[in-house]
Short mmCIF file of C-alpha atoms and ligand atoms in Angstrom, two decimals:
data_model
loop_
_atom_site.label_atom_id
_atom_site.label_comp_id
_atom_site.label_asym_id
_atom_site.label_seq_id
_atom_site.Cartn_x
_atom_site.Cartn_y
_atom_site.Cartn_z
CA UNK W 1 218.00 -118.19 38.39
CA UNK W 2 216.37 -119.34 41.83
CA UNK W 3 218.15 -118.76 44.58
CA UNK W 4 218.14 -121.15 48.03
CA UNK W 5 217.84 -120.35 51.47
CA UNK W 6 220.90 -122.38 52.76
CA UNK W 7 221.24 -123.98 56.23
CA UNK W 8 224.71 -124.91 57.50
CA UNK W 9 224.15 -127.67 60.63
CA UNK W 10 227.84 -127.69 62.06
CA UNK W 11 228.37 -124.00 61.34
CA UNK W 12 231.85 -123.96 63.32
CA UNK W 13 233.29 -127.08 62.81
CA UNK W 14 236.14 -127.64 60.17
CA UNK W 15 233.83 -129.13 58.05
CA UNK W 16 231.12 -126.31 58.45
CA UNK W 17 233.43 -123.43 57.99
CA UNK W 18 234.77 -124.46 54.60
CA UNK W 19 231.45 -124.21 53.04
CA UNK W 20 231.62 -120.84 53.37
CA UNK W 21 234.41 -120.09 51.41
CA UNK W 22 233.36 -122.62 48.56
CA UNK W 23 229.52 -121.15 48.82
CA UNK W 24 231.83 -117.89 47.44
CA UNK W 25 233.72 -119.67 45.08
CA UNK W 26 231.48 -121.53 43.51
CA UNK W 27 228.67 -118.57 43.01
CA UNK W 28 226.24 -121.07 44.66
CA UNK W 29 223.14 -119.50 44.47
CA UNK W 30 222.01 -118.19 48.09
CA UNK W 31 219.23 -116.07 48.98
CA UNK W 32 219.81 -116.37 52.51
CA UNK W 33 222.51 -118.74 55.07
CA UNK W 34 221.31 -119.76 58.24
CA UNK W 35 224.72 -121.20 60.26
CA UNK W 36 223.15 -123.64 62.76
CA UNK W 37 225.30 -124.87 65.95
CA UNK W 38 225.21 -125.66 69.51
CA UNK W 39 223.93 -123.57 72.23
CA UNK W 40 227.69 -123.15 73.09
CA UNK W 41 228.30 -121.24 69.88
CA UNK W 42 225.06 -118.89 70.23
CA UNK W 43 226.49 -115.00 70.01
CA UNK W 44 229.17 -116.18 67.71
CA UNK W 45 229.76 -114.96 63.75
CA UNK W 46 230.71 -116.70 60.41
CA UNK W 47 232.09 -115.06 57.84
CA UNK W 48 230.23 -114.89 54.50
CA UNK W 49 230.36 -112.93 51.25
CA UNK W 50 232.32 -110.25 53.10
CA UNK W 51 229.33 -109.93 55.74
CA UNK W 52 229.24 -111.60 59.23
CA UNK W 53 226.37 -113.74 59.85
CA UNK W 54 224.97 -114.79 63.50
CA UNK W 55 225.33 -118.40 64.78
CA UNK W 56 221.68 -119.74 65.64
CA UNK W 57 221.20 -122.60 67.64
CA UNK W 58 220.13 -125.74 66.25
CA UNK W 59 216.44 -126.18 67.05
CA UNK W 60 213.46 -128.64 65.18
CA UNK W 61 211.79 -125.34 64.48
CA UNK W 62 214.55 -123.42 62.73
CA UNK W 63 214.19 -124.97 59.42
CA UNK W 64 210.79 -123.87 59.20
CA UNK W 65 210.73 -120.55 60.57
CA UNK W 66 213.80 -119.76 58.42
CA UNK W 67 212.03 -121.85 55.32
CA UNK W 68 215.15 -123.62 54.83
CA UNK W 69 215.70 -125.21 50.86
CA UNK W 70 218.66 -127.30 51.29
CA UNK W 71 220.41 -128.35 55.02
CA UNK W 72 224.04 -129.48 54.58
CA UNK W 73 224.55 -131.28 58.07
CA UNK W 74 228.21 -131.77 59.24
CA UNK W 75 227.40 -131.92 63.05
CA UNK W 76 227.99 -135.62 63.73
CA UNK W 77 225.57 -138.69 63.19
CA UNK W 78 223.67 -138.28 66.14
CA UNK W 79 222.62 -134.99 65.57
CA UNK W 80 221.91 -135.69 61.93
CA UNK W 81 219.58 -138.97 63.31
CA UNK W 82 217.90 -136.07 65.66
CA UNK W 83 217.39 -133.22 63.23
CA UNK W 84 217.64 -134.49 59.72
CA UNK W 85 213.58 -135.17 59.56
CA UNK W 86 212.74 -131.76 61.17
CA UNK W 87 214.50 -130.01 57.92
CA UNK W 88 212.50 -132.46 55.84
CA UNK W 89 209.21 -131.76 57.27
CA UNK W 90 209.99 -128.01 56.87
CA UNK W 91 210.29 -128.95 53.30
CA UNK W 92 214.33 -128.87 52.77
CA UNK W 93 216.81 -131.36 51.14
CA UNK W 94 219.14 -132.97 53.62
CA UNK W 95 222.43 -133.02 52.49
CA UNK W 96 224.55 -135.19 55.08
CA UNK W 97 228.04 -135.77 55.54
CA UNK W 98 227.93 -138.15 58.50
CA UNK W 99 227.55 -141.87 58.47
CA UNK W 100 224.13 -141.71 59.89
CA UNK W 101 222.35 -142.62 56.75
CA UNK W 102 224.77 -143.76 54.53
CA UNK W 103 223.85 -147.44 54.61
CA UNK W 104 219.81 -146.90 54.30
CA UNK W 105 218.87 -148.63 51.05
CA UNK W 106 216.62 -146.01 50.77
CA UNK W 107 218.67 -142.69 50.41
CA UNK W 108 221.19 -142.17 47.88
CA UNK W 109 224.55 -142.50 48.57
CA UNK W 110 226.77 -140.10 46.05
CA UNK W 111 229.69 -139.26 44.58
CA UNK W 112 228.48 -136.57 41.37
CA UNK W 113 231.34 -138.11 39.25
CA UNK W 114 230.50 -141.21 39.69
CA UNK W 115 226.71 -142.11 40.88
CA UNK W 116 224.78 -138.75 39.68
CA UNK W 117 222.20 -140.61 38.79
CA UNK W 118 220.71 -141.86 42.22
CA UNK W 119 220.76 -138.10 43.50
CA UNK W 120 217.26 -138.76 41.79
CA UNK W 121 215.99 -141.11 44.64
CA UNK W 122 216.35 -138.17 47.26
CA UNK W 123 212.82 -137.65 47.17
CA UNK W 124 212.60 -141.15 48.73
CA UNK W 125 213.35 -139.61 52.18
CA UNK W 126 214.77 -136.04 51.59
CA UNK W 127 217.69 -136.80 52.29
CA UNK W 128 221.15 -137.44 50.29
CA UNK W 129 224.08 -139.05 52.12
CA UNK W 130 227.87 -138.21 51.18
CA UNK W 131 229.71 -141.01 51.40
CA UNK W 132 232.88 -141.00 53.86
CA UNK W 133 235.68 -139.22 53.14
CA UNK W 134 238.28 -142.03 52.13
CA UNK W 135 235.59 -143.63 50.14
CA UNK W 136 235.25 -140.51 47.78
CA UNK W 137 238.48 -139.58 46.89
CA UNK W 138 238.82 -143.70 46.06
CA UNK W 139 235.80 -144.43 44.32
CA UNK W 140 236.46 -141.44 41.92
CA UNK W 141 239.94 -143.14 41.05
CA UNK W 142 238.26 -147.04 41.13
CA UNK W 143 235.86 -145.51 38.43
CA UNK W 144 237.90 -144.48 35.90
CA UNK W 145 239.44 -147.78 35.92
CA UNK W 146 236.62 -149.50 36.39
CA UNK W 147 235.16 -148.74 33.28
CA UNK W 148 238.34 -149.46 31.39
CA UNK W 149 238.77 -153.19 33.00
CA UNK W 150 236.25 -154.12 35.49
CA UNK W 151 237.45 -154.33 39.15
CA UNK W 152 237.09 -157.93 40.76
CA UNK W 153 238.99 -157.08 44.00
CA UNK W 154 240.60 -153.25 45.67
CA UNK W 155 243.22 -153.55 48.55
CA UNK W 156 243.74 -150.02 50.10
CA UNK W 157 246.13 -148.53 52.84
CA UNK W 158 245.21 -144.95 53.69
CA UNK W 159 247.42 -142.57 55.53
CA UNK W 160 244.43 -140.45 57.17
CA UNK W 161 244.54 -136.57 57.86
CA UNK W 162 243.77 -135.26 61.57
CA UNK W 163 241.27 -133.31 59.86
CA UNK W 164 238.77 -136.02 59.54
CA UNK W 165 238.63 -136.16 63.56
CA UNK W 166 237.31 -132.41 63.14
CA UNK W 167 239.03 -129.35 64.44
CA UNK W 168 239.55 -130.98 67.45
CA UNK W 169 241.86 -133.69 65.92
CA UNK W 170 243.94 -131.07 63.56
CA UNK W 171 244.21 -128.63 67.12
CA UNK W 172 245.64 -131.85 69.07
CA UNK W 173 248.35 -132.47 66.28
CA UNK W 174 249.55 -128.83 66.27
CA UNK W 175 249.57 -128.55 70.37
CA UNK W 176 251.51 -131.75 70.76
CA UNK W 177 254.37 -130.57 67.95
CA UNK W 178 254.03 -127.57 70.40
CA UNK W 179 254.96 -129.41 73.52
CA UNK W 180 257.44 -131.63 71.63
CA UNK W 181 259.39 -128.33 70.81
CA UNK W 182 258.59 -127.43 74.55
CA UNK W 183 260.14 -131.03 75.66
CA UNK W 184 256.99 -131.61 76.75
CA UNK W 185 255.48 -134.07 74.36
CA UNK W 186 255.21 -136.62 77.09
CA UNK W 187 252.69 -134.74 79.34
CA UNK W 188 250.51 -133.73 76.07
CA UNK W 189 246.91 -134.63 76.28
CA UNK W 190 245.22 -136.55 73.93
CA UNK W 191 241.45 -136.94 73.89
CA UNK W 192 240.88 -136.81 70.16
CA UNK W 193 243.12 -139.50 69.57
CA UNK W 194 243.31 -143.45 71.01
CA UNK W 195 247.27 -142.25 70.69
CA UNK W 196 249.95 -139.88 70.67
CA UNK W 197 249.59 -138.50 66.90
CA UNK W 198 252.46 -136.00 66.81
CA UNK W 199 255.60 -137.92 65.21
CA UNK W 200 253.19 -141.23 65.29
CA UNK W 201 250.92 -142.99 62.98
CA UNK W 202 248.03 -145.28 64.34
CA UNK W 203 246.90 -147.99 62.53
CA UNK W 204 243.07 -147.73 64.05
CA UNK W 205 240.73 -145.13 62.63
CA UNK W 206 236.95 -145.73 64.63
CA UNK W 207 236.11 -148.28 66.34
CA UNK W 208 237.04 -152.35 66.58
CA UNK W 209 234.35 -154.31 64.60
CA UNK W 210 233.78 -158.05 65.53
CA UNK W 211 235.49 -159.30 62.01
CA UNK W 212 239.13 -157.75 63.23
CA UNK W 213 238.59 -154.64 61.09
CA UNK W 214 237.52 -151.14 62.27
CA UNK W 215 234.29 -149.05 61.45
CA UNK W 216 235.99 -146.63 59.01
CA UNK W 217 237.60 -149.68 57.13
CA UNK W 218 234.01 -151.44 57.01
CA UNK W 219 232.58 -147.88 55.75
CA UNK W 220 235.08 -148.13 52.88
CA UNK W 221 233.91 -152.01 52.11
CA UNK W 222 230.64 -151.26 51.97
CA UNK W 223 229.91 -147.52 50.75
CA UNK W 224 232.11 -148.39 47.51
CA UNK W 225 229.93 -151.33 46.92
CA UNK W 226 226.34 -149.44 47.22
CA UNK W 227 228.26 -146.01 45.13
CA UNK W 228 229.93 -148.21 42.11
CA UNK W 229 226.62 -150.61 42.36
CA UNK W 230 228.75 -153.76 42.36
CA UNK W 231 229.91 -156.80 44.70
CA UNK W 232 233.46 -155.67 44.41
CA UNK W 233 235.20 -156.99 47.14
CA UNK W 234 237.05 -154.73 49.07
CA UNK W 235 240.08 -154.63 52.01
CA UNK W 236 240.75 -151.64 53.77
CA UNK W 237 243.47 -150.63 56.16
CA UNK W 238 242.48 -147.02 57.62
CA UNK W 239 245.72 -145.48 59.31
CA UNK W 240 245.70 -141.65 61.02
CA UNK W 241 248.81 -140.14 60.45
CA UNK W 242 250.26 -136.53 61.29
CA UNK W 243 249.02 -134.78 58.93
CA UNK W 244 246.82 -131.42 58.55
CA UNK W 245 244.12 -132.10 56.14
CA UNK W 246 244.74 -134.44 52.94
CA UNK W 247 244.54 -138.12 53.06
CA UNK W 248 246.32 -140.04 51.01
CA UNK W 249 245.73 -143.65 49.66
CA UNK W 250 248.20 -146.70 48.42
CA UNK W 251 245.38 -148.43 46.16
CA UNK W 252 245.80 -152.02 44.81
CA UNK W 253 243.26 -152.96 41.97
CA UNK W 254 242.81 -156.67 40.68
CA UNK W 255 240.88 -156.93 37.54
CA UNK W 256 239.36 -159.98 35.66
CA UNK W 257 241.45 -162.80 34.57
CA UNK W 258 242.29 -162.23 31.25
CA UNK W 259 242.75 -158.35 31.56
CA UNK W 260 246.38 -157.05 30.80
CA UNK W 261 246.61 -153.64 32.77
CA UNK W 262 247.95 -151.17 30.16
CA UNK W 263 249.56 -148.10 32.60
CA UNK W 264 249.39 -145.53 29.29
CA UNK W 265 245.58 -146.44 29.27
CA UNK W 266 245.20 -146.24 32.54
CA UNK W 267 246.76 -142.43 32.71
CA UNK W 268 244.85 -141.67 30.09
CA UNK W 269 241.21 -142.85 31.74
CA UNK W 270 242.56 -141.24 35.46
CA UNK W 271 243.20 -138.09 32.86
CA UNK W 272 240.33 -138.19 31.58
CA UNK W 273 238.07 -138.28 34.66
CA UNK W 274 236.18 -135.18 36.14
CA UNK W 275 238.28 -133.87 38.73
CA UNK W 276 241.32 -136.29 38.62
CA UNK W 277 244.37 -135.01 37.82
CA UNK W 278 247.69 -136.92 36.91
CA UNK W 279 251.10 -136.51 38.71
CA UNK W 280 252.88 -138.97 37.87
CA UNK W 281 257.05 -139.04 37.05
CA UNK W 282 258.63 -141.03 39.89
CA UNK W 283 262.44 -140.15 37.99
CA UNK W 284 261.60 -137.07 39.03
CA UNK W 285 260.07 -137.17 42.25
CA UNK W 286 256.65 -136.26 40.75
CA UNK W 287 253.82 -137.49 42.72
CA UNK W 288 250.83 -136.07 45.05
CA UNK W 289 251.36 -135.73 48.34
CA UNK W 290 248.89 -133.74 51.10
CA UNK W 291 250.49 -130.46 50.46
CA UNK W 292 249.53 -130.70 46.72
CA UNK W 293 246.01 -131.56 47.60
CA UNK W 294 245.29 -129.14 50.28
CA UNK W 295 243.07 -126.58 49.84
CA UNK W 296 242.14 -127.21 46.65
CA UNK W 297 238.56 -129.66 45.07
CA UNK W 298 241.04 -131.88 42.60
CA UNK W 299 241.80 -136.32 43.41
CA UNK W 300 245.52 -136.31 42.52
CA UNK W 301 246.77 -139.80 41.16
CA UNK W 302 250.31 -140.64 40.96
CA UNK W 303 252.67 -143.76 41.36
CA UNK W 304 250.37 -145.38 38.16
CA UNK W 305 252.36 -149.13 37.64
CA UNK W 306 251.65 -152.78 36.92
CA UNK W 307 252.34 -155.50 39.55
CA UNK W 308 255.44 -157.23 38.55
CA UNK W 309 254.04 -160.79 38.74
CA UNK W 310 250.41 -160.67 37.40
CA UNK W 311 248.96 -158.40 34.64
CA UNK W 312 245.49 -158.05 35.72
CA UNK W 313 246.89 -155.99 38.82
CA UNK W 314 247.73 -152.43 39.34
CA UNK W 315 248.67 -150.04 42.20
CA UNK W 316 248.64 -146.59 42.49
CA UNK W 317 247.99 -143.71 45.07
CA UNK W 318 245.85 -141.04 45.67
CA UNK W 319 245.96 -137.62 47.69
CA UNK W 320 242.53 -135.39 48.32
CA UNK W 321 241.76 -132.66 50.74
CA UNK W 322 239.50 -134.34 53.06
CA UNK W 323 237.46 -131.37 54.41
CA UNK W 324 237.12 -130.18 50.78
CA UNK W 325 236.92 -133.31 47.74
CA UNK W 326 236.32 -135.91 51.42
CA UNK W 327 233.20 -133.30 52.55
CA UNK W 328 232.40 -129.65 52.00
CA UNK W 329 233.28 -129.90 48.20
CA UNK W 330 231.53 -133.12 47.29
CA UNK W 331 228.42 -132.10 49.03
CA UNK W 332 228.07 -128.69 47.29
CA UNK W 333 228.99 -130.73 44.22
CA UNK W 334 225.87 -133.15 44.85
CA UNK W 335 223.38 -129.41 45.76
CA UNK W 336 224.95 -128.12 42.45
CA UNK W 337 223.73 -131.39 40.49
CA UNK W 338 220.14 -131.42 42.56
CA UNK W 339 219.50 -128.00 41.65
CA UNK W 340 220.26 -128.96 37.63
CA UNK W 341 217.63 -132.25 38.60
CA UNK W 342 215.32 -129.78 39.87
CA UNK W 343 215.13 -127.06 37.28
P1 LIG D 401 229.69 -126.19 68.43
O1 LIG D 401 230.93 -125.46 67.99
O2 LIG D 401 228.60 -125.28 68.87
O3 LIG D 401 229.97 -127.34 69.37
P2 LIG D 401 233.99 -130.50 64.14
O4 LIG D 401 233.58 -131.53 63.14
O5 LIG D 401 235.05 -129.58 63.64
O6 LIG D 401 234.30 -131.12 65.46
O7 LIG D 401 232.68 -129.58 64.38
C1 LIG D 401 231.47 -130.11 64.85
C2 LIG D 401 230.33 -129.15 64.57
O8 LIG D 401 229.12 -129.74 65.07
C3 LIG D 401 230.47 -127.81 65.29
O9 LIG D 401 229.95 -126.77 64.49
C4 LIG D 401 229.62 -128.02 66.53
O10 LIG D 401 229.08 -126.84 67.07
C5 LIG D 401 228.50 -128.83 65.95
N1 LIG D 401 227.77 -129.51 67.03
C6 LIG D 401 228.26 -130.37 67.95
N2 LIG D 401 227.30 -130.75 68.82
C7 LIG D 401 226.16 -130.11 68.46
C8 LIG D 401 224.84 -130.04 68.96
N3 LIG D 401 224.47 -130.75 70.04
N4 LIG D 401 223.92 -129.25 68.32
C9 LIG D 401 224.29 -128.54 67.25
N5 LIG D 401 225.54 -128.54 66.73
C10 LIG D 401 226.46 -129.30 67.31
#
């Protein structure tokens, strides 16, 4: 089997670091990983396969002279608009988990279990976008039941991980609990955050759009639309709360007039979707919540149940790991599939 020289752009950052672990877990075949960061992280190591591997500093040349195959970039959408082509030119795939490209009719935007098809059009530019991280762990739920009943119409709440602010945002949660315990919560910095985010949630997660909604709810809106390839209309209500690393999601789906939701049918299509998993027994306090999801590449569904007034509505929720199903995991996933494409 061929093997890949692998470039990691981000090499420290939450994102960055977890590839390394799945890289082992998933046998993904590497002849050789380059882990690309700032200047600031030159002289530090990653650890990989049991061996430590040098930090290089991102350049425009290192792709080449390292003859980089495939580039996962999780360094932030202005070094992905800065870099991205260099890897290209040097003859590499650009997998890239910021928002920098997402939006470009011309490179695919994917989810493997649900778009696998369009990781076809990467030779339009090189490059393949993963979608944002709310937007994955939703659309693989909105599929399942989107083939069973056709969506019209998705209303979502999500309860957003620190995680998805990088390290930076999951180090400010744990040093403000810190100073709360020290009585000290008051004086606590916060730079990651608009907002105290210890014992808080914020209901603003990026920045203010024009229309009254914010740029992560707008990247929801529109990256489900170009993923399930359909005008679905879609309201989002993005909401960082003090949590480690999963997000969750409170999902409303209105289907077609004359559909009558069916919940057993509905388990059964969430059940039967790649990488969903069911947890649903309310009696019994079954449901996902972040610690179920952490740390591991499953979309947990639970609290499955028809609206009480109309039948062609349902609600239900919906936990992932954000650094793994929301980035590191899907874009492996999408490298695994582009390999299969390729062989
Ligand atoms: P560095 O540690 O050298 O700053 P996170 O998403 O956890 O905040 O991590 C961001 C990642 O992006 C880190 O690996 C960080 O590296 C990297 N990064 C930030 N700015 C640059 C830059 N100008 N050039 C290369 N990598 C960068």
């Amino acid at each position: 089997m061929r093997k890949f020289n692998v470039a990691v752009v981000g090499a420290t950052g939450a994102v960055g670091e977890e590839f390394y672990r799945l890289f082992e877990e998933y046998d993904f075949p590497i002849a050789k990983l380059v882990p690309l960061a700032s200047a600031r992280s030159v002289g530090k190591e990653i650890e990989y396969a049991g061996r430590a591997i040098k930090v290089q500093e991102l350049t425009h040349d290192i792709f080449e002279k390292e003859e980089i195959d495939i580039a996962f970039f999780s360094a932030g959408g202005s070094i992905s608009a800065k870099f991205a082509d260099s890897a290209v030119e040097a003859g590499a795939v650009v997998i890239d988990n910021t928002s920098h490209f997402r939006m470009d009719p011309e490179i695919p935007l994917v989810v493997p279990e649900v778009n696998p098809e369009d990781i076809r059009l990467w030779k339009n530019r090189g490059i393949i976008a993963n979608p944002n991280c709310s937007t994955i762990q939703m659309v693989q739920a909105l599929k399942a039941v989107d083939d069973l009943y056709g969506i019209v119409r998705v209303d979502v709440s999500t309860y957003q991980a620190t995680s998805g602010a990088g390290k930076a945002g999951m180090e400010e949660l744990v040093k403000q609990m810190q100073d709360f315990f020290a009585f000290k919560l008051g004086e606590s910095p916060h730079e990651a955050f608009l907002h105290q985010i210890a014992l808080n949630v914020i209901p603003q997660v990026d920045v203010a759009m024009d229309n009254g909604f914010t740029k992560e709810e707008m990247k929801m809106v529109n990256e489900s639309r170009k993923i399930l390839h359909k005008e679905i209309e879609v309201a989002a209500t993005c909401v960082r709360v003090p949590v480690l690393r999963s997000h969750s999601e409170s999902i409303t789906v209105t289907f077609g007039e004359n559909v009558v939701v069916n919940v057993d049918e509905v388990r059964q299509a969430f059940d039967n979707f790649e990488h969903l998993v069911v947890q649903d027994d309310l009696p019994n306090g079954v449901y996902p919540m972040p610690v179920t999801a952490t740390d591991t590449d499953l979309t947990y569904v639970g609290r499955i149940r028809k609206d009480i007034f109309r039948d062609n509505i349902l609600h239900f929720w919906n936990v992932a790991d954000q650094v793994r199903v929301g980035a590191a995991t899907n874009s492996l996933r999408i490298a695994q599939k582009w390999i299969e494409l390729e062989d």
